[in-house]
Amino acid sequence: MQVTENKKTMIAQLGQPVLKQKALVVEDILADECQNLIKDMMSIVEKAGGVGIAAPQIHHSLRIFIMCSKPNTRYPDAPLMTPTAIINPEIIAASEEIEKGWEGCLSVPSMRGLVPRHQTVTVKYHDAQGLEHENVFTGFIARIFQHEIDHLDGLTFIDRLESMEDLVSESYWYANYATA
């Protein structure tokens, strides 16, 4: 069977060079290209059932990601939030408290890792309208932010594992760790 889908809409998979590159700053948030990319990312992450996606994951090395936490099959306990475009993000402070939690990734299918993350992060970013925001995120939302900003810096959750023993197949995770 031949794949006819455009490469730009397929999710990059572990090993593809775009996932190891440091993404470029977005210069013109209001440009049609940027606005269309945000719309595409919103659609792709919704179809994929993710709670976030970064532009490098769809082959665009730009500092944009979408956070869209909601309960789903992959994250049944995820809090509900409005899908949000995060552009040119920065973590300006992080709590000393680190918590390990299970993460998956649309670019690392069929795997889960027990990843240490800061429990709370103070962040700065621009939204899709170009407005600057400074927020404090905690818990799962802070985890999503850190996971996605890692993609912008050329990292995946596997790069954050303390031990390869913290990496399991998703089927094993569902059988042994997923909440009922």
C-alpha positions as a printed NumPy array, in Angstrom:
array([[ 0.   ,  0.   ,  0.   ],
       [ 1.383,  3.393, -0.934],
       [ 1.283,  6.242,  1.565],
       [-0.329,  9.263, -0.047],
       [-0.46 , 11.519,  3.   ],
       [ 1.811, 14.566,  2.836],
       [ 4.975, 14.139,  4.95 ],
       [ 4.268, 17.472,  6.652],
       [ 1.101, 16.083,  8.247],
       [ 2.576, 12.763,  9.4  ],
       [ 3.956, 12.648, 12.921],
       [ 7.758, 12.398, 13.002],
       [ 8.978,  9.207, 14.628],
       [11.928,  8.605, 16.944],
       [15.117,  8.609, 14.885],
       [14.044, 11.285, 12.427],
       [16.55 , 14.192, 12.494],
       [13.88 , 16.909, 13.   ],
       [13.284, 15.547, 16.513],
       [16.928, 16.197, 17.475],
       [17.14 , 19.79 , 16.204],
       [16.781, 22.916, 18.31 ],
       [13.693, 24.655, 16.897],
       [13.816, 28.21 , 15.584],
       [12.095, 31.184, 17.23 ],
       [ 8.859, 32.23 , 15.525],
       [ 9.38 , 35.756, 14.194],
       [ 5.854, 36.572, 12.959],
       [ 3.132, 34.858, 14.957],
       [ 0.336, 36.519, 12.982],
       [ 1.683, 35.426,  9.585],
       [-0.607, 33.101,  7.618],
       [ 2.041, 30.354,  7.651],
       [ 2.175, 30.386, 11.455],
       [-1.586, 30.574, 11.876],
       [-2.101, 27.697,  9.415],
       [ 0.528, 25.62 , 11.211],
       [-1.284, 26.168, 14.532],
       [-4.592, 25.053, 12.974],
       [-2.916, 21.974, 11.494],
       [-1.321, 21.106, 14.841],
       [-4.66 , 21.459, 16.649],
       [-6.267, 19.071, 14.171],
       [-3.417, 16.546, 14.191],
       [-3.168, 16.312, 17.989],
       [-6.956, 15.909, 18.25 ],
       [-6.987, 13.079, 15.686],
       [-3.989, 11.411, 17.34 ],
       [-5.558, 11.519, 20.827],
       [-2.607, 13.353, 22.348],
       [-2.486, 15.923, 25.135],
       [ 0.143, 17.947, 23.327],
       [ 2.183, 18.162, 20.153],
       [ 5.188, 20.243, 19.132],
       [ 5.882, 21.657, 15.672],
       [ 9.007, 19.484, 15.208],
       [ 6.768, 16.437, 15.576],
       [ 5.06 , 17.431, 12.33 ],
       [ 8.32 , 18.307, 10.576],
       [ 8.4  , 22.057, 11.331],
       [11.424, 23.11 , 13.357],
       [ 9.716, 26.081, 15.019],
       [ 9.164, 26.947, 18.691],
       [ 5.442, 26.191, 18.797],
       [ 3.49 , 23.551, 20.64 ],
       [-0.1  , 22.801, 21.513],
       [-1.248, 21.839, 25.01 ],
       [-4.687, 20.228, 25.054],
       [-5.072, 18.122, 28.155],
       [-8.249, 16.1  , 28.498],
       [-9.114, 12.648, 29.763],
       [-8.621, 10.068, 27.014],
       [-7.57 ,  6.455, 26.53 ],
       [-3.879,  7.299, 26.829],
       [-4.314,  9.621, 29.857],
       [-7.617,  8.813, 31.58 ],
       [-6.892, 11.059, 34.593],
       [-5.754, 14.089, 32.586],
       [-7.365, 17.378, 33.63 ],
       [-9.508, 19.212, 31.096],
       [-8.068, 22.374, 29.554],
       [-8.819, 24.496, 26.52 ],
       [-6.444, 23.636, 23.647],
       [-3.766, 26.328, 23.691],
       [-1.049, 27.328, 21.229],
       [ 2.219, 28.022, 23.03 ],
       [ 4.698, 30.039, 20.968],
       [ 8.325, 30.859, 21.826],
       [ 7.979, 29.392, 25.331],
       [10.435, 29.741, 28.185],
       [10.589, 28.171, 31.621],
       [11.601, 31.053, 33.866],
       [11.476, 29.158, 37.177],
       [10.984, 25.579, 38.313],
       [10.27 , 24.027, 41.689],
       [12.931, 21.989, 43.406],
       [10.311, 19.286, 43.881],
       [10.733, 16.613, 41.217],
       [ 8.119, 13.95 , 40.59 ],
       [ 8.431, 10.875, 38.409],
       [ 5.418, 10.171, 36.225],
       [ 4.543,  8.003, 33.244],
       [ 4.764,  9.652, 29.835],
       [ 4.128,  8.542, 26.304],
       [ 4.735, 10.395, 23.077],
       [ 3.142, 10.459, 19.648],
       [ 6.685, 10.324, 18.21 ],
       [ 7.632,  7.311, 20.352],
       [ 4.66 ,  5.011, 19.763],
       [ 4.025,  1.93 , 21.881],
       [ 6.402,  2.993, 24.67 ],
       [ 5.998,  4.62 , 28.089],
       [ 8.645,  6.026, 30.361],
       [ 8.788,  6.977, 34.029],
       [10.126, 10.52 , 33.637],
       [11.283, 12.917, 36.379],
       [ 9.836, 16.427, 35.957],
       [ 9.533, 19.551, 38.064],
       [ 6.212, 19.572, 39.906],
       [ 5.707, 23.3  , 39.226],
       [ 7.025, 25.571, 36.474],
       [ 6.675, 29.296, 35.916],
       [ 6.549, 29.949, 32.202],
       [ 6.402, 32.726, 29.661],
       [ 5.047, 32.369, 26.113],
       [ 2.993, 34.032, 23.395],
       [-0.434, 32.809, 22.306],
       [-1.798, 32.521, 18.754],
       [-2.818, 36.203, 18.826],
       [ 0.722, 37.257, 19.739],
       [-0.143, 38.178, 23.327],
       [ 2.464, 37.437, 25.981],
       [ 1.501, 35.34 , 29.016],
       [ 3.232, 34.379, 32.228],
       [ 1.678, 31.408, 34.039],
       [ 2.415, 28.919, 36.76 ],
       [ 1.612, 25.307, 35.871],
       [ 1.581, 22.405, 38.299],
       [ 1.162, 18.642, 38.142],
       [ 0.139, 17.085, 34.844],
       [-0.092, 20.421, 33.006],
       [ 3.466, 21.277, 34.106],
       [ 4.533, 17.825, 32.845],
       [ 2.971, 18.477, 29.425],
       [ 4.687, 21.874, 29.179],
       [ 8.089, 20.376, 30.027],
       [ 7.583, 17.424, 27.665],
       [ 6.663, 19.704, 24.752],
       [ 9.382, 22.306, 25.359],
       [11.857, 19.405, 25.325],
       [10.74 , 18.689, 21.743],
       [11.654, 22.275, 20.848],
       [15.127, 21.671, 22.269],
       [15.669, 18.408, 20.37 ],
       [14.829, 16.031, 23.226],
       [12.279, 13.258, 23.74 ],
       [11.142, 11.804, 27.056],
       [13.631,  8.959, 26.552],
       [16.453, 11.505, 26.964],
       [15.079, 12.334, 30.451],
       [14.896,  8.761, 31.789],
       [17.108,  8.068, 34.796],
       [17.419,  4.412, 33.788],
       [16.404,  2.26 , 30.839],
       [14.53 ,  0.192, 33.444],
       [12.065,  3.107, 33.474],
       [11.091,  2.386, 29.836],
       [ 8.312, -0.12 , 29.131],
       [ 6.089, -1.136, 26.257],
       [ 2.698,  0.526, 26.253],
       [ 0.976, -2.865, 26.414],
       [ 2.959, -3.714, 29.574],
       [ 2.133, -0.267, 30.988],
       [-1.603, -0.759, 30.368],
       [-1.508, -4.202, 31.977],
       [ 0.491, -3.157, 35.047],
       [ 0.31 ,  0.592, 35.671],
       [-2.728,  2.146, 34.001],
       [-5.497,  3.243, 36.333],
       [-8.671,  1.251, 36.051]])
